[in-house]
Short mmCIF file of C-alpha atoms in Angstrom, two decimals:
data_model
loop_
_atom_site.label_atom_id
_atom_site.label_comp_id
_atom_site.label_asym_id
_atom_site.label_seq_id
_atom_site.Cartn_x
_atom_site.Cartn_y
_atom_site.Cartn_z
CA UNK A 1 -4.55 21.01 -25.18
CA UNK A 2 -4.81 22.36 -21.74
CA UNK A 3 -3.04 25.54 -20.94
CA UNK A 4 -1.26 25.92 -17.87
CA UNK A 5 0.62 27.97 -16.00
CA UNK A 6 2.42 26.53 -12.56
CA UNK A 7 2.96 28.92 -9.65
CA UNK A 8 5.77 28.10 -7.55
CA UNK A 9 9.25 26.65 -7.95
CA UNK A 10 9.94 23.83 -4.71
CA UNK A 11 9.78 20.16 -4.93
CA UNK A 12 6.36 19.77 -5.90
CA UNK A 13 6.38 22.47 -9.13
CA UNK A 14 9.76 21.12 -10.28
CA UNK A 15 8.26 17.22 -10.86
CA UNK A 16 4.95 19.01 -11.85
CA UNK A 17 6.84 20.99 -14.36
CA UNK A 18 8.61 17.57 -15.49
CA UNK A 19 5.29 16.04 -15.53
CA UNK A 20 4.24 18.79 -17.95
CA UNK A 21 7.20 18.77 -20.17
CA UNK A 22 6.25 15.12 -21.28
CA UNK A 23 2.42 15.06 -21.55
CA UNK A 24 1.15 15.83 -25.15
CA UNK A 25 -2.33 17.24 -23.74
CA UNK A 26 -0.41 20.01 -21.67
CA UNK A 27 0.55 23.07 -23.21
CA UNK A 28 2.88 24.97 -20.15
CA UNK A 29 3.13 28.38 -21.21
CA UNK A 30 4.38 30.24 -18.44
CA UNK A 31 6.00 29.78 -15.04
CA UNK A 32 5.92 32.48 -12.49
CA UNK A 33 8.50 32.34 -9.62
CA UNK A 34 8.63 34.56 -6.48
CA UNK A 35 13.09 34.03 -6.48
CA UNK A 36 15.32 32.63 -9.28
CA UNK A 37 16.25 29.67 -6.59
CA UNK A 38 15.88 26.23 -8.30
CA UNK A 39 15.91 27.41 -12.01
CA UNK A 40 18.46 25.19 -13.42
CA UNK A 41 15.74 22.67 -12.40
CA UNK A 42 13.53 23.33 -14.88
CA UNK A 43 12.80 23.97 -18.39
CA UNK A 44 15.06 26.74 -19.63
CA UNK A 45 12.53 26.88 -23.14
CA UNK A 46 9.14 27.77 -20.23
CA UNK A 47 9.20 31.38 -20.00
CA UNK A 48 9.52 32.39 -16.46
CA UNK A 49 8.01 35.55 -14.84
CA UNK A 50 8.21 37.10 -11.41
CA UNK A 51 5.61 39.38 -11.62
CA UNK A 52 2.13 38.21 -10.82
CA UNK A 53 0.82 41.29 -12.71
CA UNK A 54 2.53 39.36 -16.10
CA UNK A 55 0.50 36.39 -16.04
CA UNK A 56 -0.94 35.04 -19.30
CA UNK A 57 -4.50 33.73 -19.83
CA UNK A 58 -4.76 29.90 -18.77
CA UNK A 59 -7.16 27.28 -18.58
CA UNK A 60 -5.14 25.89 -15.15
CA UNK A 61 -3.00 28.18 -12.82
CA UNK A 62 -1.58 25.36 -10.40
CA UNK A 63 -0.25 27.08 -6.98
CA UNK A 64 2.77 25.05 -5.57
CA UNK A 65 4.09 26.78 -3.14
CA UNK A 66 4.64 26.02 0.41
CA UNK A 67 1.25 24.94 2.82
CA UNK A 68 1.59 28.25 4.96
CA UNK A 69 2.33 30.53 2.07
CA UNK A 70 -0.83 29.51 -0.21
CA UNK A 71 -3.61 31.94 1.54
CA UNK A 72 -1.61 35.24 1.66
CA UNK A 73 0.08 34.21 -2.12
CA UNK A 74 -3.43 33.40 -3.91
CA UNK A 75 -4.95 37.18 -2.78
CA UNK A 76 -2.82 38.50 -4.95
CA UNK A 77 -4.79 36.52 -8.13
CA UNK A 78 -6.84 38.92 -9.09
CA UNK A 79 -8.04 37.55 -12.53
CA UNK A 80 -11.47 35.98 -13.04
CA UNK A 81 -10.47 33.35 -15.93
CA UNK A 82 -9.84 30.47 -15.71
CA UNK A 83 -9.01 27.53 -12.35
CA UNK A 84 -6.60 28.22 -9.62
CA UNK A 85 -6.00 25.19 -8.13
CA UNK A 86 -3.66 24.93 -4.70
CA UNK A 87 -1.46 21.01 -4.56
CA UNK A 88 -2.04 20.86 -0.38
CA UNK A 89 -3.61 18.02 1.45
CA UNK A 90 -4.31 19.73 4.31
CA UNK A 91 -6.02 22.86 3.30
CA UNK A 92 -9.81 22.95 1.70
CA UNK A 93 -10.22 24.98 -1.44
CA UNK A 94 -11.79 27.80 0.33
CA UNK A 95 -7.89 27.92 1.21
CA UNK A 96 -7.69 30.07 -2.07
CA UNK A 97 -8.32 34.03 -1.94
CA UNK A 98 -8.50 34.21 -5.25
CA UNK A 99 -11.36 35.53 -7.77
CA UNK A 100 -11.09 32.78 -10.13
CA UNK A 101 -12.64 29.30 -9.70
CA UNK A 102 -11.13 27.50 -6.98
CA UNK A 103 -9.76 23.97 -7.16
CA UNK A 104 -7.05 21.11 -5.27
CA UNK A 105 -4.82 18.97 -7.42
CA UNK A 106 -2.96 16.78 -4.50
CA UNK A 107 -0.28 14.55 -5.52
CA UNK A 108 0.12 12.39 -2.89
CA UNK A 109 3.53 11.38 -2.62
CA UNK A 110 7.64 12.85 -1.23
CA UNK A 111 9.18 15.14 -3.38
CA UNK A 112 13.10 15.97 -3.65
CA UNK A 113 14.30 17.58 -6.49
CA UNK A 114 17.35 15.14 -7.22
CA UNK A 115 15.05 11.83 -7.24
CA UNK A 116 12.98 10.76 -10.66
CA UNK A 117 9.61 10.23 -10.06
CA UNK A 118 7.28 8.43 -12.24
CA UNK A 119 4.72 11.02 -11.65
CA UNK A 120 1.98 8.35 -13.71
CA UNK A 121 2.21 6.29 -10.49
CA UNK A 122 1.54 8.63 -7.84
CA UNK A 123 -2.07 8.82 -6.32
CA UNK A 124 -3.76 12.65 -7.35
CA UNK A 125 -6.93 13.41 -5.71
CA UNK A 126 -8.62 16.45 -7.13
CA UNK A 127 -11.80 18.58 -5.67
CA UNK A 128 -13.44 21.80 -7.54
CA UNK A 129 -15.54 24.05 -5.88
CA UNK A 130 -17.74 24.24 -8.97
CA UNK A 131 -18.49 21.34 -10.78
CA UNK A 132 -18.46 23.07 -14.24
CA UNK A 133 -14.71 22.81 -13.45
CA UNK A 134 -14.75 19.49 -12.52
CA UNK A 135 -14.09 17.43 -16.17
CA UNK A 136 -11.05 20.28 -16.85
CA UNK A 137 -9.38 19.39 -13.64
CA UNK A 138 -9.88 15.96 -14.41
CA UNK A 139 -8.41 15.59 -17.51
CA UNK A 140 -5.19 17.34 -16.67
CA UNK A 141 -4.79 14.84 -13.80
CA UNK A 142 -4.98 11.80 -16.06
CA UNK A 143 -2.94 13.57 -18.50
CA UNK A 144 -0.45 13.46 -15.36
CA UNK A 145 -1.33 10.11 -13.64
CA UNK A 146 -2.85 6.59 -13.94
CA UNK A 147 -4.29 7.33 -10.42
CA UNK A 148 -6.80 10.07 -10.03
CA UNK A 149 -8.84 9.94 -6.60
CA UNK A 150 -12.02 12.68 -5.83
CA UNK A 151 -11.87 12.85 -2.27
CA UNK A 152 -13.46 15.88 -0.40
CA UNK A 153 -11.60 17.76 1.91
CA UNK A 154 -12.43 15.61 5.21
CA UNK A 155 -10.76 12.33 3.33
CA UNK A 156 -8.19 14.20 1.60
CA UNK A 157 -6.62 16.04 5.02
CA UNK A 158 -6.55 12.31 6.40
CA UNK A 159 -5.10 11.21 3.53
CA UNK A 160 -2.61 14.00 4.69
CA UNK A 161 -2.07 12.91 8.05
CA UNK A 162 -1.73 8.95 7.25
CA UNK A 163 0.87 9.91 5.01
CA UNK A 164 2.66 12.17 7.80
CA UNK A 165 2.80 8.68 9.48
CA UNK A 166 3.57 6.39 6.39
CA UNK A 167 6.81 8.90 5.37
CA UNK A 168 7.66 11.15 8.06
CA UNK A 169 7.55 8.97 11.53
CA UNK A 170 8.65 5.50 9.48
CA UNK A 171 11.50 7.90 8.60
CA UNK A 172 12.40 8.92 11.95
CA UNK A 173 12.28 4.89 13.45
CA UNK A 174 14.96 4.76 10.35
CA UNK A 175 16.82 7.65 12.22
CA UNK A 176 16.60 6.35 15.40
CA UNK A 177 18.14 2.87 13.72
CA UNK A 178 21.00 5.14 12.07
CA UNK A 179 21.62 6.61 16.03
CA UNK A 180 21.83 3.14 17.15
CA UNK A 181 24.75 1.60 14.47
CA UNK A 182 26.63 4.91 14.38
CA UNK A 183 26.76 4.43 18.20
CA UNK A 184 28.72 1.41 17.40
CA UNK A 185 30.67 2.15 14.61
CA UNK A 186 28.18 0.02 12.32
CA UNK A 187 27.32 1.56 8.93
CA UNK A 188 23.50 2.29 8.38
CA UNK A 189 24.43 0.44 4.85
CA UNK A 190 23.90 -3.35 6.78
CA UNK A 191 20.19 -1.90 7.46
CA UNK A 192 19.25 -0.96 3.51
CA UNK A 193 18.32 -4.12 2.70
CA UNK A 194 15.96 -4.51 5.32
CA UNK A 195 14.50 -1.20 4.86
CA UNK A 196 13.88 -2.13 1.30
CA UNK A 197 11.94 -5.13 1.85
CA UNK A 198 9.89 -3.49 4.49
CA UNK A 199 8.54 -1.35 2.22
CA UNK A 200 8.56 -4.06 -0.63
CA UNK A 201 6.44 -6.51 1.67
CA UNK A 202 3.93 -3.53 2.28
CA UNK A 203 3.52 -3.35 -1.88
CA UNK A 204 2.16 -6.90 -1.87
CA UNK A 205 0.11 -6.82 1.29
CA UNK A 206 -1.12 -4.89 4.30
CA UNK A 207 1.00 -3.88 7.55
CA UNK A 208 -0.95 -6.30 9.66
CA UNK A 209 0.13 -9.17 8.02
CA UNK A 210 3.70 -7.66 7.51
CA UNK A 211 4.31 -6.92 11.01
CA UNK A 212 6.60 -9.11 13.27
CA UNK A 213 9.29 -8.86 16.39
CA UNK A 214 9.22 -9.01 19.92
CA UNK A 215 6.35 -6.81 20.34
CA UNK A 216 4.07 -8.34 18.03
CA UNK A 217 5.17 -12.00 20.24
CA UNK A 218 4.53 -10.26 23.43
CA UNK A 219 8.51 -11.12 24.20
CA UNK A 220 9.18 -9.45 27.69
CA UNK A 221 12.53 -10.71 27.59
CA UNK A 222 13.65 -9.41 24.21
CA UNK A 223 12.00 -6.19 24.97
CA UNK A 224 13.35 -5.90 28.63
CA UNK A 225 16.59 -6.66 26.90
CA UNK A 226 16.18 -4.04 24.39
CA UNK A 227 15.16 -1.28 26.76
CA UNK A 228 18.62 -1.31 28.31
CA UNK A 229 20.49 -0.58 25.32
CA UNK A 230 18.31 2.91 24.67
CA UNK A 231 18.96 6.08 25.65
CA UNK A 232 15.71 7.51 27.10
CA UNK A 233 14.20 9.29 24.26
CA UNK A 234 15.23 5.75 22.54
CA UNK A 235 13.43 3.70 25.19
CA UNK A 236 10.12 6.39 25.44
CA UNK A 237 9.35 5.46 21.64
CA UNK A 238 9.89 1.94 22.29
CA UNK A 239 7.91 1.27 25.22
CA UNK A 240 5.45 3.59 23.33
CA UNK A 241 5.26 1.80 20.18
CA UNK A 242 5.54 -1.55 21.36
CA UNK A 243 2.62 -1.22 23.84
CA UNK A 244 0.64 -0.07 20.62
CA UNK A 245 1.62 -3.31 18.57
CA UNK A 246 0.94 -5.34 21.41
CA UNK A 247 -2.58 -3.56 22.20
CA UNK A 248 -3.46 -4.11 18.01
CA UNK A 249 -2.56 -7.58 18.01
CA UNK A 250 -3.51 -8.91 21.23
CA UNK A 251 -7.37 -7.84 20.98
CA UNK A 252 -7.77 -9.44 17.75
CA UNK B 1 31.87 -28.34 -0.96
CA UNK B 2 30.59 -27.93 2.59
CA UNK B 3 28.68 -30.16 3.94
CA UNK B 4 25.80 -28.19 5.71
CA UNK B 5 22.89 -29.47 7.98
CA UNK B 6 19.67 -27.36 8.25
CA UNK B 7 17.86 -27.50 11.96
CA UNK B 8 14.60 -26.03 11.26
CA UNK B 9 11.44 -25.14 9.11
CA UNK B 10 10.78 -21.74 9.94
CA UNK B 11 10.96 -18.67 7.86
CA UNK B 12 15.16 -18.26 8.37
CA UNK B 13 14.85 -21.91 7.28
CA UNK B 14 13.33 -21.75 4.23
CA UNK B 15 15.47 -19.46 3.00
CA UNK B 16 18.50 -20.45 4.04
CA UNK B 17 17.26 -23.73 2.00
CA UNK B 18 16.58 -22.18 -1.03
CA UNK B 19 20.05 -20.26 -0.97
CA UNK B 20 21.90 -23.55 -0.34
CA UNK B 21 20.38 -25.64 -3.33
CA UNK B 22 21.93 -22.67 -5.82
CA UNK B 23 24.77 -22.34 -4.21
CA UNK B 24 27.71 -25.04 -6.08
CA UNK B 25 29.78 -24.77 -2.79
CA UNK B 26 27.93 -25.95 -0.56
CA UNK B 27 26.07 -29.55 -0.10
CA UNK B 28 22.98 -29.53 2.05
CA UNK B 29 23.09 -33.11 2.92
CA UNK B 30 19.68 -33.53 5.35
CA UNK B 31 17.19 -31.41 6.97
CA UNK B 32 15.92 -31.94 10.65
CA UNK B 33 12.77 -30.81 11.76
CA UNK B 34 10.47 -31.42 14.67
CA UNK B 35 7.21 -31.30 12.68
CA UNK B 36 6.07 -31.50 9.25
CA UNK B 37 4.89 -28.36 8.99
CA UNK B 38 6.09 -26.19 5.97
CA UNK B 39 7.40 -29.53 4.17
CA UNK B 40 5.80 -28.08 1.27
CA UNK B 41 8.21 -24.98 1.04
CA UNK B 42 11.87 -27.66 0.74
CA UNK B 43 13.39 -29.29 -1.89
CA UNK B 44 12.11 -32.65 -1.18
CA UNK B 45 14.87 -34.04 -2.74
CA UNK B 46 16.95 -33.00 0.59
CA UNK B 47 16.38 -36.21 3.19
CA UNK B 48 14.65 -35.04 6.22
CA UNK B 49 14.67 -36.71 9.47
CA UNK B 50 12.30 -36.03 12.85
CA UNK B 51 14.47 -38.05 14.91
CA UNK B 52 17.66 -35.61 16.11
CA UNK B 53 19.91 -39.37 16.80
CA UNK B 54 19.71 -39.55 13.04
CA UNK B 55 21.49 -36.15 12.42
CA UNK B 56 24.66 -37.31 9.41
CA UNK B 57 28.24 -36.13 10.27
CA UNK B 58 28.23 -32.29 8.10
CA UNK B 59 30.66 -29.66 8.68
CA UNK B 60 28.24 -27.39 9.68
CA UNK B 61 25.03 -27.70 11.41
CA UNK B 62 22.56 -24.78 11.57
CA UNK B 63 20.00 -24.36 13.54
CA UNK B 64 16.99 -21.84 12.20
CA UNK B 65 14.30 -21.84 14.92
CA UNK B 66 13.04 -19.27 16.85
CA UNK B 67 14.97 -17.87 19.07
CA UNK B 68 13.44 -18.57 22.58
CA UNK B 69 14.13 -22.26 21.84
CA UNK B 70 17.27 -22.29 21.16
CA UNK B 71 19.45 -23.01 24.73
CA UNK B 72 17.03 -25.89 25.22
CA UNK B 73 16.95 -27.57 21.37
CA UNK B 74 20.81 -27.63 21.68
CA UNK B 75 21.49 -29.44 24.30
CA UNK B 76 19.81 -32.06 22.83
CA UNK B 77 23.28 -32.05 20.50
CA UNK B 78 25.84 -34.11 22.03
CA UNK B 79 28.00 -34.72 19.41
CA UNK B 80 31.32 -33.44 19.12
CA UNK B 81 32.37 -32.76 15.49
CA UNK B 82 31.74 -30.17 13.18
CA UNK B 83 30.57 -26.82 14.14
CA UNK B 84 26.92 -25.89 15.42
CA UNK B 85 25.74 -22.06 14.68
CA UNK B 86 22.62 -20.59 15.42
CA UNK B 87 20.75 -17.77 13.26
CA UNK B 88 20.15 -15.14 16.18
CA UNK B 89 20.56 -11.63 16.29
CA UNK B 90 20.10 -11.13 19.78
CA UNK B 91 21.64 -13.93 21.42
CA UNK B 92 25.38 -14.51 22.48
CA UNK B 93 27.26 -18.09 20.65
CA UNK B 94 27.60 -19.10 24.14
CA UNK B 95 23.68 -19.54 24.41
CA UNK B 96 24.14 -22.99 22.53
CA UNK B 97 24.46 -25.90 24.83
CA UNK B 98 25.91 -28.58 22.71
CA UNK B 99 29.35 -30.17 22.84
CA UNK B 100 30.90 -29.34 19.91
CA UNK B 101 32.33 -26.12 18.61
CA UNK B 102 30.23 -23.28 18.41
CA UNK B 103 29.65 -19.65 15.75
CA UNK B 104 26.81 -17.43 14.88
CA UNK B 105 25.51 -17.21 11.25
CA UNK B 106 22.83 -14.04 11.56
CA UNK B 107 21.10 -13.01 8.24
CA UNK B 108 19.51 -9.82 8.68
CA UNK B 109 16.45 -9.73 7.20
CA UNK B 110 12.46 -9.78 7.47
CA UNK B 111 12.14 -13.34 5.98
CA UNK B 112 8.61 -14.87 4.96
CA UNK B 113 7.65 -17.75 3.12
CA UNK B 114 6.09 -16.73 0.08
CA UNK B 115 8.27 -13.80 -0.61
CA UNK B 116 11.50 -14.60 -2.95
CA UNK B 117 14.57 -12.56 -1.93
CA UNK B 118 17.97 -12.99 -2.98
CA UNK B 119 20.15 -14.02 -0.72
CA UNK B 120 23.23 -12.82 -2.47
CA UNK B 121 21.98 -9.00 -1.13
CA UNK B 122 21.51 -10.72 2.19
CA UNK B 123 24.12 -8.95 5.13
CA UNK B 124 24.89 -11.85 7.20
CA UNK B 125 26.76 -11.17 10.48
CA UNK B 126 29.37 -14.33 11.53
CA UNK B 127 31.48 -14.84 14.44
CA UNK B 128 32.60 -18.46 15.89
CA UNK B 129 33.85 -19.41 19.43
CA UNK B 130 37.53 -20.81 18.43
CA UNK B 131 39.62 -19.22 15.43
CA UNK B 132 39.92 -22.28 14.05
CA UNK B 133 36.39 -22.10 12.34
CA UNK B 134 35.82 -18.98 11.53
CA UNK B 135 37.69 -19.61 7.92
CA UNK B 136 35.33 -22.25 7.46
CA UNK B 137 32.21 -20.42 8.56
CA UNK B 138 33.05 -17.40 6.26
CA UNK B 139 32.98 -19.49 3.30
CA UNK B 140 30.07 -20.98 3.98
CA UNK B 141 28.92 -17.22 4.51
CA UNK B 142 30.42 -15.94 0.95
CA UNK B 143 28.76 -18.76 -0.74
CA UNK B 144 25.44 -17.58 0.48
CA UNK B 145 25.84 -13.54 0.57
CA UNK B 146 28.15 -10.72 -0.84
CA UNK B 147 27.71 -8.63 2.05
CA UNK B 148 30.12 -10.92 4.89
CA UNK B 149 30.21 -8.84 8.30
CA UNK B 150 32.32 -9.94 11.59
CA UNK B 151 30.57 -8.44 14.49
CA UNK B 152 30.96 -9.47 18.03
CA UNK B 153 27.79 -9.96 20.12
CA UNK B 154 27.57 -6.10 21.49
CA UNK B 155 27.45 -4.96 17.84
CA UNK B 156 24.93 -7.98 16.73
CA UNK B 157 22.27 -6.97 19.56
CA UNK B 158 22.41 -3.79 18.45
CA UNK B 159 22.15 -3.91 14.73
CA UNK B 160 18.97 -6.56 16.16
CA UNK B 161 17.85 -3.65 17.92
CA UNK B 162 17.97 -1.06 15.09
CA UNK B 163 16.60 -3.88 13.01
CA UNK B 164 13.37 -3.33 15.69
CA UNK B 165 12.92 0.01 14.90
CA UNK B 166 13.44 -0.10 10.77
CA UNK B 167 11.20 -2.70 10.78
CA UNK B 168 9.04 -3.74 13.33
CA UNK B 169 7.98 0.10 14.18
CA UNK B 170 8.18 1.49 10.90
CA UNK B 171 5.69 -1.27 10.10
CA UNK B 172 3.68 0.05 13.18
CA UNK B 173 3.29 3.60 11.67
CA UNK B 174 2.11 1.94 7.84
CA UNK B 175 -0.29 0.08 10.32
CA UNK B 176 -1.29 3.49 11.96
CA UNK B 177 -2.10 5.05 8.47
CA UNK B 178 -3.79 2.21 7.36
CA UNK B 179 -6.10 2.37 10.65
CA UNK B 180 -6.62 5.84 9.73
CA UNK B 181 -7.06 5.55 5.98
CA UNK B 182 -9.41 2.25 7.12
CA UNK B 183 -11.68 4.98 9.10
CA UNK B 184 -12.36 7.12 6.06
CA UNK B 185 -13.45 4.57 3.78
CA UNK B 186 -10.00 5.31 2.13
CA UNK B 187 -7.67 2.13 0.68
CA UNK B 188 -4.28 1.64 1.66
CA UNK B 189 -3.34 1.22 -1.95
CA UNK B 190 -3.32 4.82 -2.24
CA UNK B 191 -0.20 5.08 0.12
CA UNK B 192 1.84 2.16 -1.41
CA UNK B 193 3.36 4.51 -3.87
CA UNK B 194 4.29 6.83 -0.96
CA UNK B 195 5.79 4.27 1.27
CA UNK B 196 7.97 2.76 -1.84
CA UNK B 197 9.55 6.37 -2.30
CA UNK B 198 10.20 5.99 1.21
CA UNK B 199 11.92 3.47 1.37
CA UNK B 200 13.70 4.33 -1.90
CA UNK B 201 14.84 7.40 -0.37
CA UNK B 202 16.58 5.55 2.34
CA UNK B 203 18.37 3.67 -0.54
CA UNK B 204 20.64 6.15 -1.54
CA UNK B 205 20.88 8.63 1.39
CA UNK B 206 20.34 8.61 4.72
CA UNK B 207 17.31 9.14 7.38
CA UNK B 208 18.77 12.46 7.96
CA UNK B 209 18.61 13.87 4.65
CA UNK B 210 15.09 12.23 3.45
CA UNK B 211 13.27 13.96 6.88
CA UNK B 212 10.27 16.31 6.15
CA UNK B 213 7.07 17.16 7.03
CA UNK B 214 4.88 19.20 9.79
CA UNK B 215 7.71 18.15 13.15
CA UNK B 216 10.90 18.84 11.17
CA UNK B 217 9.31 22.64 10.38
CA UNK B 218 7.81 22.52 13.40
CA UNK B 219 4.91 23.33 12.19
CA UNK B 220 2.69 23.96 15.21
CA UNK B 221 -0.90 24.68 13.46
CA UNK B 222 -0.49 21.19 11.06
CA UNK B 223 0.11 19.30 14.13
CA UNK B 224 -2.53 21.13 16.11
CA UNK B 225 -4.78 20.21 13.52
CA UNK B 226 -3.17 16.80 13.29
CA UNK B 227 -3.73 16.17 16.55
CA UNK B 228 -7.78 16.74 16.71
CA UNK B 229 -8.22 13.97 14.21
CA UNK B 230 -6.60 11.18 16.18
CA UNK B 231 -7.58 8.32 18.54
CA UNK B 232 -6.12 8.84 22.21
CA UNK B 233 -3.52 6.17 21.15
CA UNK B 234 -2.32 7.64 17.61
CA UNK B 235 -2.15 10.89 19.69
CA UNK B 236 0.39 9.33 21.78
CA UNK B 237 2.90 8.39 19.38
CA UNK B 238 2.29 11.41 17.08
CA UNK B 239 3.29 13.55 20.25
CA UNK B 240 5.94 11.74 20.96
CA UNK B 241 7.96 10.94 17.56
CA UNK B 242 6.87 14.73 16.69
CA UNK B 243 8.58 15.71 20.34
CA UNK B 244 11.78 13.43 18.96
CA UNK B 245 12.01 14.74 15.46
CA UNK B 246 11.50 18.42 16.66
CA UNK B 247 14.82 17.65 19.32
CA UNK B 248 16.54 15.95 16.55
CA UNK B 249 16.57 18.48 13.87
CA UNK B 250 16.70 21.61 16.11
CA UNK B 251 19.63 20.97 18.16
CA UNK B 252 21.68 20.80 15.39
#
């Protein structure tokens, strides 16, 4: 059993803490929380602290707290047992002030409180600054998922940024869609399907072999067409984007 | 039963075929296509001719090919019963040329061959030129798909141009992170869980609500540092959708 303690009480520590609840390798003893915000999300039976100073001994204190927040939060860890690991993509694991070994545990994947996640499927890619700590930090990861990555910090904070275009910017083209139907009294509902298969076709294969539309046919006409509809924010990202599909598909 | 009349052997084609063969309502009574490419995805049980004089009297005839062909290929139809629909988002019913009565059957979807979808979950979008068919046309419809729509032409082009930018550019950004993934030695699988949250997101709220990352904090140091490890190109569009989701989420 691997005792752990989980630092933090957003997205990312609520499906952690669900995560914990149902592995049989985990023992989660303690959960320390800066506010009481998000409690009814969790566990009422973990005992919850909001003084650092009140920390228990653990084999794995896991910091998930906000990216900007992690640096000034993990000075304040002034114990020497144990690994503090932070869950950020995009910070190394020098990130950590801390005196205790020093580790990442990225999950690589959204987080909202009100969605169940199947937290065996999502990619974790782990890093220790000592590799004593190395097996621990492993085995708590497969406790958690089927998919545990070791990338060092140069992969993992692309891994980061990819992702900020997989989720965040496919996100916004979905907003911009929304814009374009509530413009014309159209519910965003007529587009769901489509999303959905979008994504399902990129399960089974790669984008390049997904992609399709006027831009990847070079279709002045359509696009010309299409530019006139736009406002021009609207028609910025289109010209923009479609002169990058073009450019990828026309060299090849 | 409807007598129906498929013009084509693209993707819109094939599926359009496979919906009419379970569908009790409807009897898809021949099958014209210029070439014999994709034979191999029909029901070879349907008769197919290569010759357009040989087209049967049907009730409806549909023509599924792409869309730039369309004003010429039907004004090669100069018969006058029976009502003649095309499969285009972005084009008007009066684009077809032929002689007899005209509508607009638009399934909107990302269709390829070797993907099964069910049409049933479909949205199709209908509208005819004279009254008098659209009764006809919307039972064809209902056979095929639950989700029936009657837009005119403005609101079609524009639910084709949202289409664009849930699709064809949200495809663009999963081709972005799979460039920069590529780069690092890093597979794409370890995004596919990421992108299917996305998208499942999207499902049962809207773009609005699902939006996070370093642009809708406006996180200046992330994209700073975001920014550094991108080709001039990527740079480009991150500035830019990061501009648009910053102006999005701040003005209100």
């Amino acid at each position: 059993m691997i005792k752990v303690i989980l630092l933090g009480s957003g997205n990312v520590a609520v499906h952690l803490s669900r995560a914990f609840e149902k592995s049989k390798n985990i023992e989660f003893i303690q959960r320390y929380s800066r506010s009481k915000n998000n409690n009814d999300f969790f566990d009422k039976s973990i005992p919850i602290i909001h003084d650092i100073s009140r920390l228990k001994i653990a084999d794995i204190y896991i910091i998930a707290i906000s990216d900007d927040a992690i640096i000034e939060f993990s000075e304040q860890l002034k114990f020497n047992q144990g690994l503090v690991v932070h869950t950020a993509g995009n910070l190394p694991v020098e990130a950590l002030q801390c005196t205790a070994n020093k580790g990442v545990l990225y999950p690589l994947q959204t987080f909202s409180k009100d969605q169940n996640l199947n937290f065996k499927n999502i990619p974790i890619s782990i890093e220790t600054e000592k590799e004593s700590d190395y097996t621990l930090l492993k085995s708590l990861a497969e406790t958690l998922s089927d998919k545990v990555y070791s990338f060092d910090y140069q992969q993992r904070k692309h891994i980061h940024l990819a992702a900020v275009f997989a989720n965040n910017f496919s996100n916004h083209m979905f907003k911009i869609a929304y814009d374009i139907c509530e413009k014309q009294n159209i519910s965003f509902e007529i587009l769901k399907p489509l999303i959905a298969e979008t994504a399902n076709k990129i399960a089974k294969s790669d984008p390049q072999n997904a992609q399709t539309g006027p831009a990847k046919r070079n279709d002045k006409k359509v696009i010309e067409n299409h530019l006139q509809q736009l406002d021009k924010n609207q028609q910025e990202i289109y010209k923009l984007v479609t002169k990058s599909i073009i450019n990828t598909y026309q060299s090849k």
